[in-house]
Short mmCIF file of C-alpha atoms in Angstrom, two decimals:
data_model
loop_
_atom_site.label_atom_id
_atom_site.label_comp_id
_atom_site.label_asym_id
_atom_site.label_seq_id
_atom_site.Cartn_x
_atom_site.Cartn_y
_atom_site.Cartn_z
CA MET F 398 7.96 -19.61 50.34
CA ALA F 399 11.73 -19.50 50.35
CA PRO F 400 13.60 -22.78 50.93
CA LEU F 401 15.43 -23.26 54.20
CA ARG F 402 19.15 -22.59 54.42
CA PHE F 403 21.27 -25.21 56.18
CA SER F 404 24.48 -24.84 58.15
CA ALA F 405 26.88 -27.69 58.90
CA ASN F 406 27.76 -27.83 62.59
CA LEU F 407 31.45 -28.71 62.48
CA SER F 408 31.54 -29.70 66.14
CA TRP F 409 29.36 -32.69 65.18
CA LEU F 410 29.66 -33.34 61.45
CA PHE F 411 32.69 -34.82 59.67
CA PRO F 412 34.18 -36.29 62.89
CA GLU F 413 36.39 -38.49 60.70
CA LEU F 414 38.38 -35.38 59.74
CA SER F 415 40.95 -33.81 62.03
CA GLY F 416 40.84 -30.04 62.51
CA LEU F 417 38.22 -27.45 61.68
CA PRO F 418 39.75 -26.25 58.38
CA ALA F 419 39.42 -29.78 56.95
CA ARG F 420 35.81 -29.95 58.12
CA VAL F 421 35.12 -26.56 56.57
CA ARG F 422 36.40 -27.83 53.24
CA ALA F 423 34.29 -30.98 53.53
CA ALA F 424 31.17 -28.92 54.25
CA GLY F 425 31.82 -26.83 51.17
CA SER F 426 32.31 -29.94 49.03
CA SER F 427 29.01 -31.33 50.36
CA GLY F 428 27.02 -28.35 49.13
CA PHE F 429 26.55 -26.37 52.32
CA GLU F 430 26.59 -22.58 52.05
CA ALA F 431 27.33 -22.03 55.74
CA VAL F 432 28.97 -23.62 58.77
CA GLU F 433 28.81 -23.17 62.53
CA VAL F 434 31.03 -24.40 65.33
CA ALA F 435 30.60 -24.45 69.07
CA TRP F 436 34.12 -23.52 70.10
CA PRO F 437 36.55 -22.45 67.37
CA TYR F 438 39.23 -21.39 69.82
CA ALA F 439 41.71 -24.22 69.18
CA GLU F 440 42.30 -22.73 65.71
CA THR F 441 43.41 -19.22 64.88
CA PRO F 442 40.63 -17.07 63.46
CA GLU F 443 42.84 -16.35 60.45
CA ALA F 444 43.15 -20.07 59.58
CA LEU F 445 39.41 -20.57 59.89
CA ALA F 446 38.59 -17.46 57.91
CA ARG F 447 40.94 -18.58 55.14
CA ALA F 448 39.40 -22.07 55.01
CA ALA F 449 35.87 -20.63 54.87
CA ARG F 450 36.82 -18.18 52.17
CA GLU F 451 38.46 -20.86 50.04
CA ALA F 452 35.42 -23.12 50.45
CA GLY F 453 33.01 -20.31 49.61
CA LEU F 454 31.26 -20.63 52.97
CA ARG F 455 29.97 -18.28 55.62
CA LEU F 456 30.45 -18.98 59.32
CA VAL F 457 27.13 -18.12 60.96
CA LEU F 458 27.39 -19.12 64.63
CA ILE F 459 29.92 -19.68 67.41
CA ASN F 460 29.53 -20.10 71.18
CA THR F 461 31.08 -18.23 74.04
CA PRO F 462 33.86 -20.32 75.67
CA PRO F 463 32.66 -23.08 78.02
CA GLY F 464 34.84 -22.17 80.98
CA ASP F 465 36.80 -24.85 82.86
CA GLN F 466 35.48 -28.09 81.40
CA GLU F 467 37.68 -30.17 83.71
CA LYS F 468 35.59 -28.72 86.55
CA GLY F 469 32.37 -29.50 84.70
CA GLU F 470 31.65 -26.01 83.37
CA MET F 471 29.56 -25.68 80.19
CA GLY F 472 29.21 -21.94 79.78
CA LEU F 473 29.35 -19.17 82.36
CA GLY F 474 26.54 -16.71 81.64
CA ALA F 475 24.38 -17.59 84.66
CA VAL F 476 27.04 -19.01 86.99
CA PRO F 477 27.45 -17.01 90.23
CA GLY F 478 30.97 -15.79 90.86
CA ARG F 479 32.09 -16.27 87.25
CA GLN F 480 31.02 -12.91 85.85
CA ALA F 481 34.56 -11.74 85.13
CA ALA F 482 35.39 -14.97 83.30
CA PHE F 483 32.18 -14.70 81.27
CA ARG F 484 33.11 -11.19 80.14
CA GLU F 485 36.64 -12.29 79.21
CA GLY F 486 35.17 -15.16 77.20
CA LEU F 487 32.72 -12.80 75.53
CA GLU F 488 35.60 -10.57 74.43
CA GLN F 489 37.36 -13.58 72.93
CA ALA F 490 34.19 -14.68 71.12
CA VAL F 491 33.70 -11.18 69.71
CA ARG F 492 37.28 -11.13 68.40
CA TYR F 493 36.68 -14.41 66.59
CA ALA F 494 33.27 -13.35 65.30
CA LYS F 495 34.71 -10.15 63.83
CA ALA F 496 37.63 -11.95 62.19
CA LEU F 497 35.31 -14.62 60.78
CA GLY F 498 32.48 -12.34 59.70
CA CYS F 499 30.21 -14.36 61.99
CA PRO F 500 27.02 -12.49 62.93
CA ARG F 501 25.80 -14.57 65.90
CA ILE F 502 27.24 -15.71 69.22
CA HIS F 503 25.49 -18.22 71.47
CA LEU F 504 25.79 -16.82 75.00
CA MET F 505 26.02 -20.01 77.02
CA ALA F 506 24.15 -19.92 80.32
CA GLY F 507 26.00 -22.76 82.00
CA ARG F 508 25.14 -25.40 84.56
CA VAL F 509 23.64 -25.34 88.03
CA PRO F 510 26.69 -25.69 90.33
CA GLN F 511 27.49 -29.20 91.51
CA GLY F 512 25.60 -30.08 94.67
CA ALA F 513 23.26 -27.10 94.43
CA ASP F 514 19.49 -27.40 94.31
CA ARG F 515 18.13 -26.01 91.02
CA ILE F 516 15.10 -24.40 92.64
CA ALA F 517 17.12 -22.90 95.49
CA VAL F 518 19.62 -21.18 93.20
CA LYS F 519 17.27 -20.26 90.34
CA ALA F 520 16.69 -16.65 91.39
CA GLU F 521 20.40 -15.96 91.98
CA MET F 522 21.41 -17.56 88.68
CA GLU F 523 18.77 -15.64 86.76
CA ALA F 524 19.97 -12.37 88.31
CA VAL F 525 23.55 -13.15 87.27
CA PHE F 526 22.37 -14.09 83.78
CA LEU F 527 20.38 -10.86 83.38
CA GLU F 528 23.39 -8.82 84.49
CA ASN F 529 25.69 -10.61 82.04
CA LEU F 530 23.19 -10.45 79.19
CA ARG F 531 22.74 -6.70 79.55
CA HIS F 532 26.49 -6.29 79.43
CA ALA F 533 26.76 -8.64 76.45
CA ALA F 534 24.00 -6.87 74.54
CA GLY F 535 25.88 -3.60 74.81
CA VAL F 536 29.18 -5.14 73.71
CA LEU F 537 27.56 -6.96 70.78
CA ALA F 538 25.62 -3.90 69.66
CA GLN F 539 28.87 -2.00 69.18
CA GLU F 540 29.97 -4.65 66.67
CA ASP F 541 26.53 -5.20 65.06
CA LEU F 542 26.40 -8.76 66.41
CA VAL F 543 23.46 -10.82 67.72
CA GLY F 544 23.54 -12.84 70.93
CA LEU F 545 21.56 -16.08 71.20
CA LEU F 546 20.11 -17.92 74.19
CA GLU F 547 19.74 -21.68 73.77
CA PRO F 548 17.70 -23.80 76.16
CA ILE F 549 19.32 -27.24 76.48
CA ASN F 550 17.24 -30.30 77.21
CA THR F 551 17.81 -31.41 80.80
CA ARG F 552 15.94 -34.69 80.28
CA ILE F 553 18.40 -36.10 77.73
CA THR F 554 21.29 -33.78 76.89
CA ASP F 555 22.52 -32.00 80.03
CA PRO F 556 20.63 -32.55 83.32
CA GLN F 557 22.42 -29.67 85.08
CA TYR F 558 21.98 -26.94 82.46
CA PHE F 559 20.34 -23.81 83.87
CA LEU F 560 18.39 -22.68 80.80
CA ASP F 561 16.14 -25.62 79.98
CA THR F 562 12.92 -24.47 78.24
CA PRO F 563 12.09 -21.96 75.51
CA GLN F 564 9.55 -20.43 77.88
CA GLN F 565 12.28 -19.69 80.43
CA ALA F 566 14.57 -18.25 77.73
CA ALA F 567 11.77 -16.09 76.27
CA ALA F 568 10.93 -14.70 79.70
CA ILE F 569 14.59 -13.79 80.30
CA LEU F 570 14.84 -12.16 76.87
CA GLN F 571 11.76 -10.10 77.68
CA LYS F 572 13.29 -8.96 80.98
CA VAL F 573 16.54 -7.93 79.27
CA GLY F 574 14.62 -6.20 76.49
CA ARG F 575 17.45 -5.85 73.97
CA PRO F 576 16.66 -6.33 70.26
CA ASN F 577 20.03 -7.92 69.47
CA LEU F 578 19.39 -10.85 71.82
CA GLN F 579 17.32 -13.69 70.37
CA LEU F 580 16.30 -17.30 70.95
CA GLN F 581 18.02 -20.41 69.58
CA MET F 582 15.88 -23.56 69.33
CA ILE F 583 14.42 -26.46 68.61
CA MET F 584 13.67 -28.56 71.70
CA ASP F 585 11.19 -29.36 74.47
CA GLY F 586 8.44 -31.19 72.57
CA ASN F 587 5.23 -29.51 71.37
CA LEU F 588 7.29 -28.33 68.42
CA THR F 589 4.42 -27.06 66.29
CA GLY F 590 3.14 -24.85 69.08
CA ASN F 591 6.60 -23.71 70.12
CA ILE F 592 7.66 -22.85 66.57
CA ARG F 593 4.55 -20.79 65.99
CA GLU F 594 4.80 -19.07 69.37
CA PHE F 595 8.51 -18.32 69.51
CA LEU F 596 9.63 -17.99 65.89
CA PRO F 597 9.32 -14.17 65.93
CA ILE F 598 12.20 -14.05 68.44
CA VAL F 599 14.23 -16.97 67.01
CA GLY F 600 17.59 -16.14 65.48
CA HIS F 601 18.82 -19.67 64.77
CA VAL F 602 17.43 -23.22 64.64
CA GLN F 603 19.33 -26.47 65.17
CA VAL F 604 18.11 -29.97 64.36
CA ALA F 605 18.79 -33.58 65.35
CA GLN F 606 16.58 -36.64 65.65
CA VAL F 607 15.14 -37.62 69.05
CA PRO F 608 16.18 -39.50 71.13
CA GLY F 609 19.34 -40.75 69.40
CA ARG F 610 20.53 -37.38 68.08
CA GLY F 611 21.20 -38.83 64.63
CA GLU F 612 20.42 -37.48 61.18
CA PRO F 613 16.92 -36.10 60.60
CA SER F 614 16.32 -39.20 58.44
CA SER F 615 17.32 -41.62 61.22
CA PRO F 616 14.68 -43.49 63.25
CA GLY F 617 13.10 -41.36 65.94
CA GLU F 618 10.21 -39.29 67.15
CA LEU F 619 10.44 -36.25 64.88
CA ASN F 620 8.86 -35.82 61.44
CA PHE F 621 11.39 -33.52 59.82
CA PRO F 622 9.68 -33.07 56.43
CA TYR F 623 6.69 -31.73 58.36
CA LEU F 624 8.87 -29.51 60.58
CA PHE F 625 10.83 -28.12 57.62
CA GLN F 626 7.57 -27.31 55.83
CA LEU F 627 6.26 -25.65 59.00
CA LEU F 628 9.37 -23.46 59.25
CA GLU F 629 8.92 -22.49 55.60
CA ASP F 630 5.22 -21.78 56.08
CA GLU F 631 5.95 -19.62 59.13
CA GLY F 632 8.48 -17.61 57.12
CA TYR F 633 11.68 -18.54 58.94
CA LYS F 634 14.60 -16.75 57.28
CA GLY F 635 17.56 -17.83 59.42
CA PHE F 636 19.81 -20.85 59.16
CA VAL F 637 19.02 -24.40 60.23
CA GLY F 638 22.09 -25.83 61.92
CA CYS F 639 22.77 -29.56 61.45
CA GLU F 640 23.84 -30.36 65.00
CA TYR F 641 23.58 -34.13 65.00
CA GLN F 642 25.79 -37.18 65.47
CA PRO F 643 26.30 -38.94 62.11
CA ARG F 644 25.55 -42.64 62.39
CA GLY F 645 28.14 -43.45 59.72
CA ASP F 646 29.92 -41.53 56.99
CA THR F 647 28.82 -37.90 57.20
CA VAL F 648 28.48 -37.38 53.46
CA GLU F 649 26.49 -40.57 52.91
CA GLY F 650 24.26 -39.54 55.79
CA LEU F 651 23.37 -36.29 54.02
CA SER F 652 20.90 -38.07 51.74
CA TRP F 653 18.05 -36.42 53.68
CA LEU F 654 19.45 -32.99 52.82
CA ARG F 655 19.98 -33.84 49.17
CA SER F 656 16.35 -35.01 49.05
CA TYR F 657 15.23 -31.68 50.51
CA TRP F 658 17.36 -29.78 48.02
CA ASP F 659 15.98 -31.88 45.19
CA ARG F 660 12.41 -30.99 46.16
CA ARG F 661 13.30 -27.31 46.41
CA GLY F 662 15.40 -27.10 43.25
CA HIS F 663 18.74 -26.53 44.97
CA PRO F 664 21.74 -26.57 42.57
CA GLU F 665 23.57 -29.12 44.75
CA ALA F 666 20.67 -31.60 44.67
CA GLY F 667 22.21 -33.92 42.10
CA GLN F 668 25.66 -34.13 43.66
#
């Protein structure tokens, strides 16, 4: 069984460093072979591409733009009346992905509008999402890119997010029926069952401890050595994104990853 490949999420890791290029360099120095970032749009794609190239890293995932965050937007894919803005954001994400050699874009669904009842607007939001996803799948296919759908936990992380279970995301993916759209996970409890059920359609995995969202080695509910072994046993070939909040110095907090590398014979294990 091949060892897992890990990606440093630069939106979360190395918060002590200012600017994405500095975080890219830090990820490279820490032994990562890949990085991901939610929204790279404050930097030019050329500057990011240069930093990744100099650090010997691949950029493996970015998100579509969030929309107007001052108005509480967190993605636009399923938001009624924002279809044009979603498509503009998709075009921007594709430009960055091409310049960065990034193969995957998380197509953010967005939040249930303020004051709206989730159940009352579910059908309308799903229809908007399906329309936007079909459009996105065609755009991405022209560039040989993959779109990802990520359910976000409404119990802890974002109570208003529209896409909130892997079952919901899998059902939407089935309705769209495009091979270059896949699932991004882990969440929602019952992880053993969910990994085994959904891994065939998973294009990317992200990890953080529950409930504090710290390092996998921090106190919490999840047994990461078991989960990493399960992903290996099930033949997962994609990247595992480290999307957690470091409790202290990021590099010191990577002891869990160095332990994994040591067990799997990774060349960075002793550093």
